[in-house]
């Protein structure tokens, strides 16, 4: 049987134990997402999440019909994303039978594509579904000009994925030119893992801008400025989630590359080094929340701009 060794202390790490741990964690994740599919599909959960979105976006419903439309949208997007995550985890469980499952980076390699797929599916749902359906004889309003990504995301959120991608590319090139000695030290499985996530990251950076353009090109049927603001709020969330997918992609490549080049005291991805990718993923989800956040002031109805500005200043 092939064994994994600690390079610096020459201690053997039992691959069967590592595989067993990954099996347990994967089973727990599958169980959690199975329950979540049922939870996010319930009406009570959908109403609660829609109300939180309303509060965090600082957008009132205005009418019962608007609230029902928002609840349906939240429920549909959440259900689609959760089912996609569950399907991705079930598909990725096949990797438990490969040598990759005996490495500490297994979960990062598995969860990373699942996060990308989840964000993509949520975006696809937003493109397919309309938030409002005004009657043919109802008044229609529209923005005076077509909006772009910069109208929905501030420069930091807009440029962060590309900055991470630049750092990841530099780190990946450094791994490549460091020679076979580095690759042998970290192990073949880690090198393969880095190759997998790099390929997925490149695919994400090609596909996401296309999806983003489709989101921006979709019509926004609305009967008043409040409905238009609600549509913009969900657009902003969708675009933010697409940027989150890009940030995830770049971050995982960067974290794995740094792990290859600078392993912890007990070898690659042990101790603090193993926690860095996880904490980065958690931090990025605060940068791009999917639970609502205030819109840029210009996207609010005129009668809401002053209260929102005062609340932001407070």
CSV table of C-alpha atoms in Angstrom, one decimal:
chain,number,residue,atom,x,y,z
A,1,UNK,CA,0.0,0.0,0.0
A,2,UNK,CA,1.2,3.5,-0.8
A,3,UNK,CA,1.7,5.7,2.2
A,4,UNK,CA,1.8,9.4,2.7
A,5,UNK,CA,4.8,10.7,4.6
A,6,UNK,CA,5.4,13.9,6.6
A,7,UNK,CA,8.4,15.3,4.8
A,8,UNK,CA,10.0,17.3,7.5
A,9,UNK,CA,9.6,14.8,10.4
A,10,UNK,CA,9.4,11.7,8.2
A,11,UNK,CA,6.2,10.5,10.1
A,12,UNK,CA,3.8,8.4,8.2
A,13,UNK,CA,0.2,9.6,7.8
A,14,UNK,CA,-2.2,6.7,7.4
A,15,UNK,CA,-4.1,7.2,4.1
A,16,UNK,CA,-6.9,5.0,5.3
A,17,UNK,CA,-7.6,7.2,8.3
A,18,UNK,CA,-7.5,10.3,6.0
A,19,UNK,CA,-10.0,8.6,3.6
A,20,UNK,CA,-12.2,7.6,6.5
A,21,UNK,CA,-12.3,11.2,7.8
A,22,UNK,CA,-13.2,12.5,4.4
A,23,UNK,CA,-15.9,9.9,4.1
A,24,UNK,CA,-17.4,11.1,7.4
A,25,UNK,CA,-17.2,14.8,6.5
A,26,UNK,CA,-18.8,14.2,3.0
A,27,UNK,CA,-21.6,12.1,4.6
A,28,UNK,CA,-22.3,14.9,7.0
A,29,UNK,CA,-22.3,17.5,4.2
A,30,UNK,CA,-24.7,15.4,2.1
A,31,UNK,CA,-27.0,14.9,5.1
A,32,UNK,CA,-27.0,18.7,5.9
A,33,UNK,CA,-27.8,19.7,2.3
A,34,UNK,CA,-30.5,17.0,2.1
A,35,UNK,CA,-32.2,18.6,5.1
A,36,UNK,CA,-31.6,22.1,3.7
A,37,UNK,CA,-33.5,21.2,0.5
A,38,UNK,CA,-36.6,20.5,2.6
A,39,UNK,CA,-36.0,23.6,4.8
A,40,UNK,CA,-35.5,26.2,2.0
A,41,UNK,CA,-38.5,24.8,0.2
A,42,UNK,CA,-40.9,25.5,3.0
A,43,UNK,CA,-43.1,28.6,2.9
A,44,UNK,CA,-42.2,29.7,6.5
A,45,UNK,CA,-38.5,29.7,5.6
A,46,UNK,CA,-39.1,31.6,2.4
A,47,UNK,CA,-41.1,34.3,4.1
A,48,UNK,CA,-38.4,34.7,6.9
A,49,UNK,CA,-35.6,34.9,4.4
A,50,UNK,CA,-37.5,37.4,2.2
A,51,UNK,CA,-38.2,39.6,5.2
A,52,UNK,CA,-34.5,39.6,6.2
A,53,UNK,CA,-33.6,40.5,2.6
A,54,UNK,CA,-36.1,43.4,2.8
A,55,UNK,CA,-34.6,44.7,6.0
A,56,UNK,CA,-31.0,44.4,4.9
A,57,UNK,CA,-31.7,45.9,1.5
A,58,UNK,CA,-33.8,48.7,3.1
A,59,UNK,CA,-36.6,48.1,0.7
A,60,UNK,CA,-40.2,48.0,1.8
A,61,UNK,CA,-42.6,45.6,0.1
A,62,UNK,CA,-45.2,48.3,-0.6
A,63,UNK,CA,-47.9,45.8,-1.5
A,64,UNK,CA,-48.9,42.2,-0.6
A,65,UNK,CA,-48.3,41.3,-4.3
A,66,UNK,CA,-44.8,42.5,-4.2
A,67,UNK,CA,-44.1,40.5,-1.0
A,68,UNK,CA,-45.5,37.4,-2.6
A,69,UNK,CA,-43.3,37.9,-5.7
A,70,UNK,CA,-40.2,38.4,-3.6
A,71,UNK,CA,-41.0,35.3,-1.5
A,72,UNK,CA,-41.4,33.2,-4.6
A,73,UNK,CA,-38.1,34.4,-6.1
A,74,UNK,CA,-36.2,33.8,-2.8
A,75,UNK,CA,-37.7,30.3,-2.5
A,76,UNK,CA,-37.0,29.4,-6.1
A,77,UNK,CA,-33.4,30.6,-6.1
A,78,UNK,CA,-32.6,29.0,-2.7
A,79,UNK,CA,-34.1,25.7,-3.7
A,80,UNK,CA,-32.3,25.6,-7.0
A,81,UNK,CA,-28.9,26.5,-5.4
A,82,UNK,CA,-29.3,23.9,-2.6
A,83,UNK,CA,-30.3,21.1,-5.0
A,84,UNK,CA,-27.3,22.0,-7.2
A,85,UNK,CA,-25.0,21.8,-4.2
A,86,UNK,CA,-26.5,18.5,-3.1
A,87,UNK,CA,-26.2,17.1,-6.6
A,88,UNK,CA,-22.6,18.3,-6.8
A,89,UNK,CA,-21.7,16.7,-3.5
A,90,UNK,CA,-23.3,13.4,-4.5
A,91,UNK,CA,-21.3,13.4,-7.8
A,92,UNK,CA,-18.1,14.4,-6.1
A,93,UNK,CA,-18.5,11.5,-3.6
A,94,UNK,CA,-17.1,9.2,-6.3
A,95,UNK,CA,-13.7,10.8,-5.7
A,96,UNK,CA,-13.7,9.1,-2.3
A,97,UNK,CA,-12.5,6.0,-4.2
A,98,UNK,CA,-9.5,7.8,-5.7
A,99,UNK,CA,-6.1,8.6,-4.2
A,100,UNK,CA,-7.2,12.2,-3.8
A,101,UNK,CA,-9.4,11.1,-0.8
A,102,UNK,CA,-6.2,10.2,1.1
A,103,UNK,CA,-5.0,13.8,1.1
A,104,UNK,CA,-5.9,16.7,3.4
A,105,UNK,CA,-6.9,18.9,0.4
A,106,UNK,CA,-9.7,16.6,-0.7
A,107,UNK,CA,-12.5,18.7,0.8
A,108,UNK,CA,-11.2,21.9,-0.8
A,109,UNK,CA,-11.0,20.3,-4.2
A,110,UNK,CA,-14.5,18.8,-3.8
A,111,UNK,CA,-16.3,21.8,-2.2
A,112,UNK,CA,-14.7,24.4,-4.5
A,113,UNK,CA,-16.5,23.2,-7.8
A,114,UNK,CA,-19.7,22.8,-5.8
A,115,UNK,CA,-19.6,26.4,-4.7
A,116,UNK,CA,-19.0,27.5,-8.3
A,117,UNK,CA,-21.9,25.4,-9.6
A,118,UNK,CA,-24.2,26.7,-6.9
A,119,UNK,CA,-23.5,30.3,-7.8
A,120,UNK,CA,-23.9,29.6,-11.5
A,121,UNK,CA,-27.3,27.8,-11.0
A,122,UNK,CA,-28.6,30.7,-8.8
A,123,UNK,CA,-27.6,33.1,-11.6
A,124,UNK,CA,-29.4,30.9,-14.2
A,125,UNK,CA,-32.6,30.9,-12.1
A,126,UNK,CA,-32.4,34.7,-11.9
A,127,UNK,CA,-32.0,35.0,-15.7
A,128,UNK,CA,-34.9,32.6,-16.3
A,129,UNK,CA,-37.5,34.0,-13.9
A,130,UNK,CA,-39.0,37.4,-13.8
A,131,UNK,CA,-39.7,39.0,-10.4
A,132,UNK,CA,-42.8,41.0,-11.6
A,133,UNK,CA,-45.3,40.4,-14.4
A,134,UNK,CA,-47.2,43.6,-15.0
A,135,UNK,CA,-50.6,43.4,-16.8
A,136,UNK,CA,-50.6,44.4,-20.4
A,137,UNK,CA,-52.5,47.6,-19.7
A,138,UNK,CA,-50.4,48.4,-16.5
A,139,UNK,CA,-47.9,51.3,-16.7
A,140,UNK,CA,-44.3,50.4,-17.4
A,141,UNK,CA,-41.2,52.2,-16.2
A,142,UNK,CA,-37.5,51.7,-17.0
A,143,UNK,CA,-34.1,53.1,-16.3
A,144,UNK,CA,-33.0,56.0,-18.5
A,145,UNK,CA,-29.9,54.1,-19.5
A,146,UNK,CA,-28.6,50.5,-19.5
A,147,UNK,CA,-26.9,49.6,-16.2
A,148,UNK,CA,-23.5,47.9,-15.9
A,149,UNK,CA,-21.7,46.0,-13.2
A,150,UNK,CA,-20.3,49.2,-11.8
A,151,UNK,CA,-23.8,50.4,-11.1
A,152,UNK,CA,-24.4,47.4,-8.8
A,153,UNK,CA,-21.0,46.7,-7.2
A,154,UNK,CA,-18.5,49.1,-5.7
A,155,UNK,CA,-15.0,49.1,-7.1
A,156,UNK,CA,-13.6,46.8,-4.3
A,157,UNK,CA,-16.2,44.1,-4.9
A,158,UNK,CA,-15.9,44.4,-8.6
A,159,UNK,CA,-12.1,44.2,-8.7
A,160,UNK,CA,-11.3,41.8,-5.9
A,161,UNK,CA,-11.7,38.6,-7.9
A,162,UNK,CA,-9.3,39.9,-10.5
A,163,UNK,CA,-6.8,41.0,-7.9
A,164,UNK,CA,-7.0,37.5,-6.4
A,165,UNK,CA,-6.6,36.0,-9.9
A,166,UNK,CA,-3.4,38.0,-10.5
A,167,UNK,CA,-2.0,36.7,-7.2
A,168,UNK,CA,-3.1,33.2,-7.9
A,169,UNK,CA,-1.5,33.3,-11.4
A,170,UNK,CA,1.8,34.5,-9.9
A,171,UNK,CA,1.7,31.8,-7.2
A,172,UNK,CA,0.8,29.1,-9.8
A,173,UNK,CA,3.7,30.2,-12.1
A,174,UNK,CA,6.0,30.1,-9.1
A,175,UNK,CA,4.9,26.5,-8.4
A,176,UNK,CA,5.5,25.5,-12.0
A,177,UNK,CA,9.0,27.0,-12.3
A,178,UNK,CA,10.1,25.7,-8.9
A,179,UNK,CA,10.9,22.3,-10.5
A,180,UNK,CA,10.2,18.7,-9.7
A,181,UNK,CA,11.8,18.9,-6.3
A,182,UNK,CA,8.9,20.9,-5.0
A,183,UNK,CA,6.3,18.7,-6.6
A,184,UNK,CA,7.9,15.6,-5.2
A,185,UNK,CA,8.0,17.1,-1.8
A,186,UNK,CA,4.4,17.9,-1.7
A,187,UNK,CA,3.2,14.7,-3.4
A,188,UNK,CA,1.6,13.8,-6.6
A,189,UNK,CA,-2.0,14.1,-5.3
A,190,UNK,CA,-1.5,17.7,-4.2
A,191,UNK,CA,0.0,18.6,-7.6
A,192,UNK,CA,-3.0,16.9,-9.3
A,193,UNK,CA,-5.4,18.8,-7.0
A,194,UNK,CA,-3.8,22.1,-7.9
A,195,UNK,CA,-4.1,21.3,-11.6
A,196,UNK,CA,-7.8,20.4,-11.2
A,197,UNK,CA,-8.7,23.6,-9.3
A,198,UNK,CA,-6.7,25.7,-11.8
A,199,UNK,CA,-8.6,24.3,-14.7
A,200,UNK,CA,-12.0,24.9,-13.0
A,201,UNK,CA,-10.9,28.4,-12.1
A,202,UNK,CA,-10.0,29.2,-15.7
A,203,UNK,CA,-13.4,27.9,-16.8
A,204,UNK,CA,-15.1,30.0,-14.2
A,205,UNK,CA,-13.3,33.2,-15.4
A,206,UNK,CA,-14.4,32.4,-19.0
A,207,UNK,CA,-18.1,31.5,-18.2
A,208,UNK,CA,-19.0,34.0,-15.4
A,209,UNK,CA,-18.6,37.2,-17.5
A,210,UNK,CA,-20.9,35.6,-20.1
A,211,UNK,CA,-23.5,34.9,-17.5
A,212,UNK,CA,-23.1,38.3,-16.0
A,213,UNK,CA,-23.8,39.9,-19.4
A,214,UNK,CA,-27.0,37.8,-19.7
A,215,UNK,CA,-28.2,39.0,-16.3
A,216,UNK,CA,-27.6,42.6,-17.3
A,217,UNK,CA,-29.3,42.2,-20.7
A,218,UNK,CA,-32.5,40.8,-19.2
A,219,UNK,CA,-35.6,43.1,-19.3
A,220,UNK,CA,-36.9,44.5,-16.0
A,221,UNK,CA,-40.7,44.6,-16.3
A,222,UNK,CA,-41.9,46.9,-13.5
A,223,UNK,CA,-44.9,49.1,-12.9
A,224,UNK,CA,-43.3,51.6,-10.4
A,225,UNK,CA,-40.0,52.6,-9.1
A,226,UNK,CA,-40.2,50.4,-6.0
A,227,UNK,CA,-40.7,47.3,-8.2
A,228,UNK,CA,-37.7,48.4,-10.3
A,229,UNK,CA,-35.6,48.8,-7.1
A,230,UNK,CA,-36.6,45.3,-6.0
A,231,UNK,CA,-35.5,43.9,-9.3
A,232,UNK,CA,-32.2,45.8,-9.0
A,233,UNK,CA,-31.7,44.4,-5.5
A,234,UNK,CA,-31.9,40.8,-6.9
A,235,UNK,CA,-29.7,41.7,-9.8
A,236,UNK,CA,-27.1,43.1,-7.5
A,237,UNK,CA,-27.2,39.9,-5.4
A,238,UNK,CA,-26.9,37.7,-8.5
A,239,UNK,CA,-24.0,39.7,-9.9
A,240,UNK,CA,-22.4,39.6,-6.4
A,241,UNK,CA,-22.7,35.8,-6.3
A,242,UNK,CA,-21.1,35.5,-9.7
A,243,UNK,CA,-18.2,37.6,-8.5
A,244,UNK,CA,-18.1,35.4,-5.4
A,245,UNK,CA,-17.7,32.4,-7.6
A,246,UNK,CA,-14.7,34.1,-9.3
A,247,UNK,CA,-13.3,35.1,-6.0
A,248,UNK,CA,-13.6,31.5,-4.7
A,249,UNK,CA,-11.9,30.2,-7.8
A,250,UNK,CA,-9.0,32.5,-7.6
A,251,UNK,CA,-8.7,32.1,-3.8
A,252,UNK,CA,-8.5,28.3,-3.8
A,253,UNK,CA,-5.8,28.3,-6.5
A,254,UNK,CA,-3.9,30.9,-4.5
A,255,UNK,CA,-4.3,29.0,-1.2
A,256,UNK,CA,-3.2,25.6,-2.7
A,257,UNK,CA,-0.3,27.2,-4.5
A,258,UNK,CA,0.9,28.8,-1.3
A,259,UNK,CA,0.4,25.5,0.5
A,260,UNK,CA,2.7,23.8,-2.1
A,261,UNK,CA,5.4,26.4,-1.8
A,262,UNK,CA,5.2,27.0,1.9
A,263,UNK,CA,4.0,24.0,3.8
A,264,UNK,CA,3.4,24.1,7.6
A,265,UNK,CA,5.7,22.7,10.2
A,266,UNK,CA,4.2,19.2,9.8
A,267,UNK,CA,4.0,19.2,6.0
A,268,UNK,CA,1.6,20.6,3.5
A,269,UNK,CA,-1.8,21.7,4.7
A,270,UNK,CA,-1.4,20.9,8.4
A,271,UNK,CA,-1.9,23.2,11.4
A,272,UNK,CA,-2.5,26.8,10.5
A,273,UNK,CA,-1.8,26.2,6.8
A,274,UNK,CA,-4.9,23.9,6.6
A,275,UNK,CA,-7.1,26.6,8.0
A,276,UNK,CA,-6.2,29.4,5.6
A,277,UNK,CA,-8.4,28.3,2.6
A,278,UNK,CA,-11.4,27.8,4.9
A,279,UNK,CA,-11.2,31.2,6.6
A,280,UNK,CA,-10.7,32.8,3.2
A,281,UNK,CA,-13.9,31.2,1.9
A,282,UNK,CA,-15.8,32.3,5.0
A,283,UNK,CA,-14.5,35.9,4.7
A,284,UNK,CA,-15.5,36.1,1.0
A,285,UNK,CA,-19.1,35.2,1.8
A,286,UNK,CA,-19.3,38.3,4.0
A,287,UNK,CA,-17.9,40.5,1.2
A,288,UNK,CA,-20.6,39.1,-1.2
A,289,UNK,CA,-23.7,38.3,0.9
A,290,UNK,CA,-26.7,36.7,-0.7
A,291,UNK,CA,-29.1,37.8,2.1
A,292,UNK,CA,-29.4,41.4,0.9
A,293,UNK,CA,-27.4,44.6,1.3
A,294,UNK,CA,-28.1,48.3,0.7
A,295,UNK,CA,-28.2,49.3,-3.0
A,296,UNK,CA,-26.2,52.3,-4.4
A,297,UNK,CA,-28.3,55.4,-3.6
A,298,UNK,CA,-29.1,56.1,-7.2
A,299,UNK,CA,-31.0,52.8,-7.6
A,300,UNK,CA,-33.6,53.6,-4.9
A,301,UNK,CA,-36.8,55.4,-5.6
A,302,UNK,CA,-36.5,59.1,-5.0
A,303,UNK,CA,-38.8,58.9,-2.0
A,304,UNK,CA,-36.5,56.3,-0.4
A,305,UNK,CA,-33.1,57.9,-1.0
A,306,UNK,CA,-33.0,60.2,1.9
A,307,UNK,CA,-34.1,57.7,4.6
A,308,UNK,CA,-31.6,55.2,3.2
A,309,UNK,CA,-28.8,57.7,3.1
A,310,UNK,CA,-29.5,58.7,6.7
A,311,UNK,CA,-29.6,55.0,7.8
A,312,UNK,CA,-26.3,54.4,6.0
A,313,UNK,CA,-24.7,57.4,7.7
A,314,UNK,CA,-25.9,56.3,11.1
